[in-house]
Amino acid sequence: MAMRTLFLVSHVLAVTLLYASLAQGLNPKCETADHGSTLQVFHVYSPCSPFKPSKPLSWDESVLQMQVKDQARLQYLTSLVARKSVVPIASGRQIIQSPTYIVRAKIGTPAQTFLLAMDTSNDAAWIPCSGCVGCPSTTLFASDKSTTFKTLGCEVAQCKQVPNPTCGGSACSFNLTYGGSTIAANLSQDNITLATDSVPDYTFGCIQRVTGSSTPPQGLLGLGRGPLSLLSQTQNLYQSTFSYCLPSFKSLNFSGSLRLGPVGQPKRIKYTPLLRNPRRSSLYYVNLIAIRVGRRIVDIPADALAFNPTTGAGTIIDSGTVFTRLVQPAYIAVRDEFRRRVNKPGVSSLGGFDTCYSDPIVAPTITFMFAGMNVTLPPDNILIHSSAGSTTCLAMAAAPANVNSVLNVIANMQQQNHRVLFDVPNSRLGVSRELCT
Ligand SMILES: *[C@@H]1O[C@H](CO)[C@@H](O)[C@H](O)[C@H]1NC(C)=O
Ligand SMILES: *[C@@H]1O[C@H](CO)[C@@H](O)[C@H](O)[C@H]1NC(C)=O
Ligand SMILES: *[C@@H]1O[C@H](CO)[C@@H](O)[C@H](O)[C@H]1NC(C)=O
Ligand SMILES: *[C@@H]1O[C@H](CO)[C@@H](O)[C@H](O)[C@H]1NC(C)=O
Ligand SMILES: *[C@@H]1O[C@H](CO)[C@@H](O)[C@H](O)[C@H]1NC(C)=O
């Protein structure tokens, strides 16, 4: 009897605690402390994310929303490789076009916590700072409350590495575009704490002003490999090595992990060389040689896959795009063979997906054949199913027709539940299957 009462009391207590944390918009699992050099990774739609839609979206709505964001992301990546700005597509709806996965980081002394968007195609880190005009979130970094914060002056070497620097007053200020947004920031330094690692004097942009709706609400963690990136600034600590496991958006209660540094990285993993594009030093290019659908290697013109540092053509691995985009001739070859193998009438489309079925299908595997490494994707990385199970689509698309894209982007849905290892010193990228929990 006493046991039972005790159980009830503790149960009520647990439920109360659960409600208390739900009231703060947090799921209990979300507060798990990061350990070592490994950070939890959440999908922006996860219950742990303050950026999830205020009311749950239907399957069609969330897929369409992710596609609209992808369209904007593709334009942005294309503008990066082409080195010219592209006018963003008007979506007609208010959508925050920020990357898909977030990690927790602490800035300053005493530490202030932020959920930063992870972006492998960018170098810089920036945080919205107090006094910011136009920042999308009320979570701002109070630089005046940090005893270790510094604004950098125009004379510092880093001021030459930022885009469009100006010297208003004594601060090194700069402007940059990110997707459809323009950001004005001061070049600043403070400690950043990632899991249990503290990096003193980390250089980042303290955002003063934003226009447009593409900036991640609480800031960005650029995992590119160019100058000023996290990797460049933590050479001694992390040796330009990291890996992640991105949780599937079908299991939003799962978190993945971002593991920084060479310690604890998988030993048994397949590699392909990373290619370097000196004109776009932050992007992770790889050599995609061919694509296999089932057992057949599909017929893709060589120039649709070839790496060309001058035009920016080739294939990148990106954490911020959701659905893989292939240039037209490559996508059409894959799609046609996929349809031939499924061999069912009644192919329909849903938003940007052109290969959907309303009856259950048996889908072939798809294998990305990289130099030295074949990655065969299981159905979970290829197909998107409605929750009612009635519609199934091939979750890839051709590069948008209105963007003259030469870029193939291996996106995050195709990377989910895999460990992807970025080993910059050895200039290679590793991939192995892993269930991210
Ligand atoms: C920030 O770095 C300084 C040394 O540079 C250190 O004394 C301080 O404890 C650090 N703060 C945090 C929150 O790690
Ligand atoms: C940066 O943007 C602000 C407006 O947001 C503008 O006043 C300033 O001239 C810009 N600076 C540069 C270098 O483009
Ligand atoms: C950023 O720079 C501007 C122009 O120099 C200055 O007015 C502003 O106070 C600076 N903000 C911070 C937080 O240092
Ligand atoms: C995720 O967790 C929430 C509360 O913690 C729960 O209500 C929900 O059913 C879970 N969803 C799944 C798919 O397990
Ligand atoms: C990839 O698969 C093809 C067969 O489709 C095979 O010829 C090739 O050797 C494989 N490459 C590697 C690196 O295993």
Coordinates of C-alpha atoms and ligand atoms in Angstrom, one line a residue:
M1 CA 0.0 0.0 0.0
A2 CA 2.8 2.4 1.0
M3 CA 4.7 1.4 -2.1
R4 CA 1.6 2.1 -4.2
T5 CA 1.2 5.6 -2.6
L6 CA 4.9 6.3 -3.1
F7 CA 4.5 5.2 -6.7
L8 CA 1.5 7.5 -7.2
V9 CA 3.3 10.4 -5.6
S10 CA 6.3 10.0 -7.7
H11 CA 4.2 9.5 -10.7
V12 CA 2.3 12.7 -10.0
L13 CA 5.6 14.5 -9.4
A14 CA 7.0 13.2 -12.7
V15 CA 3.8 14.3 -14.6
T16 CA 4.0 17.7 -12.9
L17 CA 7.7 18.0 -13.9
L18 CA 6.8 16.9 -17.4
Y19 CA 4.1 19.6 -17.7
A20 CA 6.4 22.2 -16.2
S21 CA 9.0 21.5 -18.9
L22 CA 6.3 21.3 -21.6
A23 CA 5.1 24.7 -20.5
Q24 CA 8.5 26.0 -21.4
G25 CA 8.1 24.3 -24.8
L26 CA 10.6 21.6 -24.0
N27 CA 10.5 17.8 -24.0
P28 CA 12.4 16.3 -21.1
K29 CA 14.8 14.5 -23.4
C30 CA 15.8 17.9 -24.9
E31 CA 17.7 18.9 -21.8
T32 CA 20.1 16.0 -21.9
A33 CA 23.5 17.5 -21.3
D34 CA 26.0 17.4 -24.2
H35 CA 29.1 15.5 -23.3
G36 CA 32.7 15.4 -24.5
S37 CA 32.9 17.1 -27.9
T38 CA 29.5 15.7 -29.0
L39 CA 26.4 17.9 -29.4
Q40 CA 22.8 16.8 -29.8
V41 CA 21.4 17.6 -33.2
F42 CA 17.6 18.4 -33.5
H43 CA 15.4 18.8 -36.5
V44 CA 13.8 22.3 -36.6
Y45 CA 10.3 20.5 -36.4
S46 CA 11.4 18.5 -33.3
P47 CA 9.4 18.9 -30.1
C48 CA 12.8 20.2 -28.7
S49 CA 12.9 23.0 -31.2
P50 CA 11.3 26.4 -30.4
F51 CA 11.1 26.9 -34.2
K52 CA 8.6 24.1 -34.9
P53 CA 5.3 25.2 -36.4
S54 CA 2.9 26.5 -33.8
K55 CA 0.2 24.0 -35.0
P56 CA 1.2 20.6 -36.3
L57 CA 1.3 20.6 -40.1
S58 CA -0.3 17.9 -42.2
W59 CA 2.0 15.7 -44.1
D60 CA 1.3 17.5 -47.4
E61 CA 1.8 20.9 -45.8
S62 CA 5.1 20.0 -44.2
V63 CA 6.4 18.4 -47.4
L64 CA 5.4 21.4 -49.5
Q65 CA 6.9 23.8 -46.9
M66 CA 10.2 21.9 -47.0
Q67 CA 10.1 22.0 -50.8
V68 CA 9.6 25.8 -50.9
K69 CA 12.5 26.3 -48.4
D70 CA 14.6 24.0 -50.6
Q71 CA 13.8 26.0 -53.7
A72 CA 15.2 29.1 -51.9
R73 CA 18.2 27.2 -50.6
L74 CA 19.0 25.9 -54.1
Q75 CA 18.9 29.4 -55.4
Y76 CA 21.2 30.5 -52.6
L77 CA 23.7 27.7 -53.2
T78 CA 23.6 28.4 -56.9
S79 CA 24.3 32.1 -56.2
L80 CA 27.3 31.0 -54.1
V81 CA 28.9 28.9 -56.9
A82 CA 28.1 31.5 -59.6
R83 CA 29.3 34.3 -57.3
K84 CA 26.4 36.5 -58.2
S85 CA 23.2 37.2 -56.3
V86 CA 20.0 35.6 -57.3
V87 CA 16.6 37.2 -56.6
P88 CA 14.9 34.8 -54.2
I89 CA 11.6 33.2 -55.2
A90 CA 8.6 34.8 -53.5
S91 CA 6.9 32.1 -51.6
G92 CA 3.7 34.0 -50.9
R93 CA 3.9 32.5 -47.4
Q94 CA 5.9 33.5 -44.3
I95 CA 8.4 30.7 -44.1
I96 CA 11.6 30.8 -42.2
Q97 CA 14.1 29.6 -44.8
S98 CA 16.8 28.5 -42.4
P99 CA 18.6 25.2 -42.5
T100 CA 17.0 22.1 -41.1
Y101 CA 19.1 21.1 -38.1
I102 CA 20.0 22.9 -35.0
V103 CA 22.6 22.5 -32.2
R104 CA 23.0 24.1 -28.8
A105 CA 25.9 26.4 -28.2
K106 CA 26.8 28.8 -25.4
I107 CA 28.4 32.2 -25.9
G108 CA 30.1 34.5 -23.4
T109 CA 30.9 34.6 -19.7
P110 CA 28.6 33.8 -18.0
A111 CA 27.3 31.7 -20.8
Q112 CA 24.2 32.5 -22.8
T113 CA 22.5 29.6 -24.7
F114 CA 21.6 29.6 -28.4
L115 CA 20.2 27.1 -30.8
L116 CA 22.3 27.6 -33.9
A117 CA 21.4 26.3 -37.4
M118 CA 24.1 23.9 -38.7
D119 CA 25.2 24.8 -42.2
T120 CA 28.0 22.9 -43.9
S121 CA 28.0 25.3 -46.9
N122 CA 28.9 28.4 -44.9
D123 CA 32.0 29.4 -43.0
A124 CA 30.9 32.2 -40.8
A125 CA 29.1 32.1 -37.4
W126 CA 26.8 34.8 -36.5
I127 CA 24.6 35.5 -33.5
P128 CA 21.8 38.1 -33.2
C129 CA 22.9 40.7 -30.7
S130 CA 20.9 42.9 -28.4
G131 CA 19.7 46.1 -30.1
C132 CA 19.4 44.1 -33.4
V133 CA 16.9 45.7 -35.8
G134 CA 14.8 43.2 -37.7
C135 CA 16.1 40.0 -36.1
P136 CA 13.4 37.3 -36.2
S137 CA 13.8 36.1 -32.6
T138 CA 13.7 37.7 -29.2
T139 CA 16.6 35.5 -28.1
L140 CA 19.4 38.0 -28.5
F141 CA 23.0 37.9 -27.2
A142 CA 23.4 40.5 -24.5
S143 CA 27.1 41.4 -25.3
D144 CA 27.2 43.9 -22.4
K145 CA 26.5 41.1 -19.9
S146 CA 29.5 39.1 -21.0
T147 CA 32.8 39.9 -19.4
T148 CA 34.8 38.3 -22.2
F149 CA 33.1 40.0 -25.2
K150 CA 35.1 42.2 -27.5
T151 CA 34.2 44.2 -30.6
L152 CA 37.1 43.9 -33.1
G153 CA 38.5 47.0 -34.8
C154 CA 39.2 47.6 -38.4
E155 CA 42.9 47.1 -37.9
V156 CA 42.6 43.3 -37.1
A157 CA 43.6 40.8 -39.8
Q158 CA 40.2 39.1 -39.7
C159 CA 38.5 42.3 -40.9
K160 CA 40.0 41.6 -44.3
Q161 CA 38.3 38.2 -44.5
V162 CA 34.7 39.4 -44.0
P163 CA 32.5 40.5 -47.0
N164 CA 32.0 44.3 -47.5
P165 CA 33.8 45.6 -44.4
T166 CA 33.3 49.2 -43.3
C167 CA 34.7 51.1 -40.5
G168 CA 31.9 53.0 -38.9
G169 CA 33.3 54.3 -35.6
S170 CA 36.1 52.0 -34.6
A171 CA 34.2 48.7 -35.1
C172 CA 34.8 46.4 -38.1
S173 CA 31.3 46.1 -39.5
F174 CA 30.3 44.0 -42.5
N175 CA 27.3 43.1 -44.6
L176 CA 26.5 39.8 -46.2
T177 CA 23.6 38.1 -47.9
Y178 CA 22.2 34.8 -46.7
G179 CA 19.4 33.4 -48.9
G180 CA 17.0 36.2 -49.3
S181 CA 18.3 38.2 -46.2
T182 CA 20.8 40.9 -45.8
I183 CA 22.7 40.9 -42.5
A184 CA 24.8 43.7 -41.0
A185 CA 27.1 42.7 -38.2
N186 CA 30.1 43.8 -36.1
L187 CA 33.0 41.5 -36.1
S188 CA 33.3 40.3 -32.5
Q189 CA 35.0 37.8 -30.2
D190 CA 33.9 35.9 -27.2
N191 CA 34.1 32.4 -25.8
I192 CA 32.0 29.8 -27.5
T193 CA 31.2 26.6 -25.6
L194 CA 30.3 23.5 -27.7
A195 CA 29.3 20.5 -25.6
T196 CA 32.0 20.6 -22.9
D197 CA 34.7 22.4 -25.0
S198 CA 35.3 26.1 -24.4
V199 CA 36.9 28.0 -27.3
P200 CA 38.1 31.4 -26.1
D201 CA 38.3 34.4 -28.4
Y202 CA 36.1 32.9 -31.0
T203 CA 35.5 35.3 -33.9
F204 CA 31.9 35.7 -35.1
G205 CA 29.5 38.3 -36.4
C206 CA 27.3 40.1 -33.8
I207 CA 24.2 40.9 -35.9
Q208 CA 23.0 44.5 -35.7
R209 CA 20.5 44.5 -38.5
V210 CA 18.6 42.0 -40.7
T211 CA 16.3 42.4 -43.7
G212 CA 14.4 39.5 -45.2
S213 CA 13.2 36.2 -43.5
S214 CA 16.0 33.8 -44.3
T215 CA 18.2 34.2 -41.2
P216 CA 18.1 31.4 -38.7
P217 CA 16.4 32.9 -35.6
Q218 CA 19.1 32.3 -33.1
G219 CA 22.1 32.4 -35.4
L220 CA 24.2 30.1 -37.6
L221 CA 27.1 27.7 -37.0
G222 CA 29.0 27.5 -40.3
L223 CA 30.8 24.2 -40.7
G224 CA 32.4 25.1 -44.0
R225 CA 36.2 24.9 -44.3
G226 CA 37.1 28.4 -45.5
P227 CA 39.0 31.1 -43.5
L228 CA 37.1 32.3 -40.4
S229 CA 35.1 29.1 -40.1
L230 CA 34.8 27.2 -36.9
L231 CA 37.1 24.6 -38.3
S232 CA 39.8 27.2 -39.2
Q233 CA 39.5 28.7 -35.7
T234 CA 39.7 25.4 -33.8
Q235 CA 42.6 23.8 -35.7
N236 CA 44.3 22.7 -32.5
L237 CA 41.2 21.4 -30.8
Y238 CA 39.3 19.7 -33.6
Q239 CA 41.9 19.4 -36.4
S240 CA 39.3 20.2 -39.1
T241 CA 37.4 16.9 -38.5
F242 CA 33.8 16.4 -37.6
S243 CA 30.9 14.1 -38.2
Y244 CA 27.2 14.1 -37.9
C245 CA 24.3 11.7 -37.8
L246 CA 21.1 13.5 -38.8
P247 CA 17.8 12.1 -37.3
S248 CA 15.0 11.3 -39.7
F249 CA 12.1 13.7 -39.7
K250 CA 9.8 10.7 -39.4
S251 CA 11.0 10.3 -35.8
L252 CA 11.2 13.8 -34.6
N253 CA 11.6 12.7 -31.0
F254 CA 15.0 11.4 -31.9
S255 CA 18.1 13.6 -31.8
G256 CA 21.2 13.0 -33.8
S257 CA 24.7 14.1 -33.0
L258 CA 27.5 16.4 -34.1
R259 CA 30.9 15.0 -33.1
L260 CA 33.7 17.5 -33.3
G261 CA 37.3 16.5 -33.6
P262 CA 39.1 13.3 -34.5
V263 CA 38.4 11.5 -31.2
G264 CA 35.6 8.9 -31.3
Q265 CA 35.1 9.0 -35.1
P266 CA 34.2 5.7 -36.8
K267 CA 37.2 3.6 -37.8
R268 CA 35.3 1.3 -40.3
I269 CA 33.8 3.7 -42.8
K270 CA 33.9 4.1 -46.6
Y271 CA 35.6 7.2 -48.0
T272 CA 35.5 9.3 -51.1
P273 CA 38.0 12.1 -51.8
L274 CA 36.8 15.7 -51.0
L275 CA 37.5 18.0 -54.0
R276 CA 38.7 21.5 -53.5
N277 CA 37.2 24.5 -55.3
P278 CA 39.5 27.5 -54.7
R279 CA 36.7 29.8 -55.9
R280 CA 34.3 28.4 -53.3
S281 CA 36.5 27.3 -50.5
S282 CA 33.7 26.6 -48.0
L283 CA 31.7 24.0 -50.1
Y284 CA 32.3 20.2 -49.7
Y285 CA 32.5 19.0 -53.3
V286 CA 32.8 15.2 -54.0
N287 CA 33.2 13.3 -57.2
L288 CA 29.8 11.6 -58.1
I289 CA 30.7 9.4 -61.0
A290 CA 27.4 7.6 -61.7
I291 CA 24.0 6.6 -60.2
R292 CA 22.6 3.1 -60.0
V293 CA 18.9 2.4 -59.8
G294 CA 18.5 -1.2 -58.7
R295 CA 21.3 -3.0 -60.5
R296 CA 21.3 -0.7 -63.5
I297 CA 23.7 2.2 -63.9
V298 CA 21.6 4.9 -65.5
D299 CA 22.7 6.8 -68.6
I300 CA 23.8 10.3 -67.5
P301 CA 25.8 12.7 -69.8
A302 CA 29.3 13.0 -68.3
D303 CA 29.1 16.8 -68.1
A304 CA 26.0 16.6 -65.8
L305 CA 28.2 15.2 -63.1
A306 CA 31.7 16.6 -63.9
F307 CA 33.4 18.8 -61.4
N308 CA 34.4 22.2 -62.8
P309 CA 35.9 24.7 -60.4
T310 CA 35.4 27.6 -62.9
T311 CA 31.7 27.2 -63.3
G312 CA 31.1 25.7 -59.9
A313 CA 29.6 22.6 -61.5
G314 CA 29.7 19.3 -59.7
T315 CA 28.3 17.7 -56.6
I316 CA 28.2 19.0 -53.0
I317 CA 27.2 17.4 -49.7
D318 CA 24.9 19.9 -47.9
S319 CA 23.3 19.7 -44.5
G320 CA 20.8 22.5 -45.2
T321 CA 18.9 21.3 -48.2
V322 CA 16.2 18.7 -47.5
F323 CA 15.7 16.8 -50.8
T324 CA 18.5 15.9 -53.2
R325 CA 18.5 17.9 -56.4
L326 CA 20.2 16.7 -59.5
V327 CA 20.7 18.7 -62.7
Q328 CA 17.9 18.0 -65.2
P329 CA 19.5 15.3 -67.4
A330 CA 20.8 13.4 -64.3
Y331 CA 17.4 13.5 -62.5
I332 CA 15.4 12.5 -65.6
A333 CA 17.6 9.4 -66.1
V334 CA 17.2 8.4 -62.5
R335 CA 13.5 9.1 -62.4
D336 CA 12.8 7.2 -65.7
E337 CA 14.6 4.1 -64.5
F338 CA 12.9 4.3 -61.1
R339 CA 9.5 4.5 -62.8
R340 CA 10.4 1.6 -65.1
R341 CA 11.4 -0.5 -62.1
V342 CA 8.3 0.3 -60.1
N343 CA 6.2 -0.4 -63.1
K344 CA 2.8 0.9 -62.0
P345 CA 0.4 3.1 -63.8
G346 CA -1.0 6.3 -62.3
V347 CA 2.2 8.4 -61.6
S348 CA 1.2 11.7 -60.0
S349 CA 3.0 14.7 -58.6
L350 CA 3.0 16.5 -55.3
G351 CA 4.5 20.0 -55.2
G352 CA 8.0 19.6 -56.7
F353 CA 7.9 15.8 -56.7
D354 CA 6.9 14.3 -60.0
T355 CA 7.0 10.6 -59.2
C356 CA 4.3 9.8 -56.6
Y357 CA 2.0 6.8 -56.4
S358 CA -1.2 6.3 -54.5
D359 CA -0.8 2.5 -54.2
P360 CA 1.9 0.8 -52.3
I361 CA 5.0 0.2 -54.4
V362 CA 8.1 -1.9 -54.3
A363 CA 10.9 0.6 -54.9
P364 CA 14.4 -0.2 -56.2
T365 CA 17.4 1.0 -54.2
I366 CA 19.4 4.0 -55.5
T367 CA 23.2 4.0 -55.3
F368 CA 25.3 7.1 -55.5
M369 CA 28.6 5.9 -57.0
F370 CA 31.3 8.2 -55.8
A371 CA 35.0 7.8 -56.5
G372 CA 36.1 4.9 -54.3
M373 CA 32.7 4.6 -52.5
N374 CA 29.2 3.3 -53.4
V375 CA 26.4 4.5 -51.1
T376 CA 23.3 2.4 -51.5
L377 CA 20.3 4.1 -50.0
P378 CA 17.6 2.1 -48.3
P379 CA 13.9 3.0 -49.0
D380 CA 13.7 5.3 -45.9
N381 CA 16.2 7.6 -47.6
I382 CA 14.5 7.5 -51.0
L383 CA 10.8 7.5 -50.4
I384 CA 8.5 9.9 -48.5
H385 CA 5.2 8.4 -47.3
S386 CA 2.2 10.2 -46.2
S387 CA 1.3 9.4 -42.6
A388 CA -1.9 7.7 -43.7
G389 CA 0.3 5.6 -46.0
S390 CA -1.7 6.4 -49.1
T391 CA 0.8 8.4 -51.1
T392 CA 4.5 7.6 -51.7
C393 CA 6.9 9.9 -53.6
L394 CA 10.4 9.6 -54.8
A395 CA 12.0 12.2 -52.6
M396 CA 14.4 13.8 -55.1
A397 CA 13.9 16.4 -57.8
A398 CA 15.6 18.2 -60.7
A399 CA 17.3 21.5 -60.0
P400 CA 14.6 24.3 -60.4
A401 CA 14.1 25.2 -64.0
N402 CA 14.3 29.0 -63.4
V403 CA 17.8 28.7 -61.9
N404 CA 20.5 27.9 -64.3
S405 CA 22.0 25.4 -61.9
V406 CA 25.0 23.3 -62.6
L407 CA 25.1 22.0 -59.1
N408 CA 24.0 18.6 -57.8
V409 CA 23.2 18.7 -54.1
I410 CA 23.2 15.6 -51.9
A411 CA 20.7 16.7 -49.3
N412 CA 19.9 15.9 -45.7
M413 CA 17.0 13.4 -46.3
Q414 CA 19.4 11.2 -48.2
Q415 CA 21.9 11.5 -45.4
Q416 CA 19.5 10.8 -42.5
N417 CA 20.5 7.8 -40.3
H418 CA 24.0 7.8 -41.7
R419 CA 27.2 9.0 -40.1
V420 CA 28.9 11.5 -42.4
L421 CA 32.5 12.2 -41.6
F422 CA 34.3 15.3 -42.9
D423 CA 38.0 14.6 -42.7
V424 CA 39.5 17.8 -44.1
P425 CA 43.2 17.1 -43.2
N426 CA 43.0 13.8 -45.2
S427 CA 40.8 15.5 -47.8
R428 CA 38.1 12.8 -47.6
L429 CA 34.4 12.3 -46.8
G430 CA 33.2 9.1 -45.0
V431 CA 29.8 7.6 -45.0
S432 CA 28.4 4.7 -43.0
R433 CA 24.9 3.6 -41.9
E434 CA 23.9 4.4 -38.3
L435 CA 20.6 4.8 -36.6
C436 CA 20.7 8.2 -35.0
T437 CA 18.8 8.3 -31.7
Ligands
LIG1 C1 36.2 32.3 -21.3 O1 37.6 32.3 -21.5 C2 38.4 32.8 -20.4 C3 39.8 32.7 -20.8 O2 40.1 33.2 -22.1 C4 38.1 32.0 -19.1 O3 38.8 32.6 -18.1 C5 36.6 31.9 -18.9 O4 36.3 31.1 -17.8 C6 35.8 31.4 -20.1 N1 34.4 31.4 -19.8 C7 33.6 30.4 -20.0 C8 32.2 30.6 -19.8 O5 34.1 29.3 -20.4
LIG2 C1 25.4 47.7 -44.9 O1 24.0 47.9 -44.8 C2 23.6 49.1 -44.3 C3 22.1 49.1 -44.2 O2 21.7 48.0 -43.6 C4 24.1 50.3 -45.1 O3 23.8 51.5 -44.5 C5 25.6 50.2 -45.3 O4 26.1 51.2 -46.2 C6 26.0 48.8 -45.8 N1 27.5 48.7 -45.9 C7 28.1 48.2 -46.9 C8 29.6 48.1 -46.8 O5 27.5 47.7 -47.9
LIG3 C1 28.5 47.9 -33.8 O1 29.1 48.8 -34.6 C2 28.4 50.1 -34.7 C3 29.1 50.9 -35.6 O2 30.5 51.0 -35.3 C4 28.3 50.7 -33.3 O3 27.5 51.8 -33.3 C5 27.6 49.7 -32.3 O4 27.6 50.2 -31.0 C6 28.4 48.4 -32.3 N1 27.7 47.4 -31.5 C7 28.3 46.6 -30.6 C8 27.4 45.7 -29.9 O5 29.5 46.7 -30.4
LIG4 C1 7.2 12.5 -29.0 O1 7.1 13.0 -27.6 C2 5.9 13.6 -27.2 C3 6.0 14.1 -25.8 O2 7.3 14.0 -25.3 C4 4.8 12.6 -27.4 O3 3.6 13.2 -27.1 C5 4.7 12.1 -28.9 O4 3.7 11.1 -29.0 C6 6.1 11.6 -29.3 N1 6.0 11.3 -30.7 C7 6.5 10.1 -31.2 C8 6.3 10.0 -32.7 O5 6.9 9.3 -30.6
LIG5 C1 30.5 0.2 -57.1 O1 29.7 -0.6 -57.7 C2 30.1 -1.0 -59.0 C3 29.1 -2.0 -59.6 O2 27.8 -1.3 -59.9 C4 31.4 -1.7 -59.0 O3 31.9 -2.0 -60.3 C5 32.4 -0.8 -58.3 O4 33.6 -1.5 -58.1 C6 31.9 -0.4 -56.9 N1 32.8 0.6 -56.4 C7 33.4 0.4 -55.2 C8 34.3 1.5 -54.7 O5 33.0 -0.5 -54.4

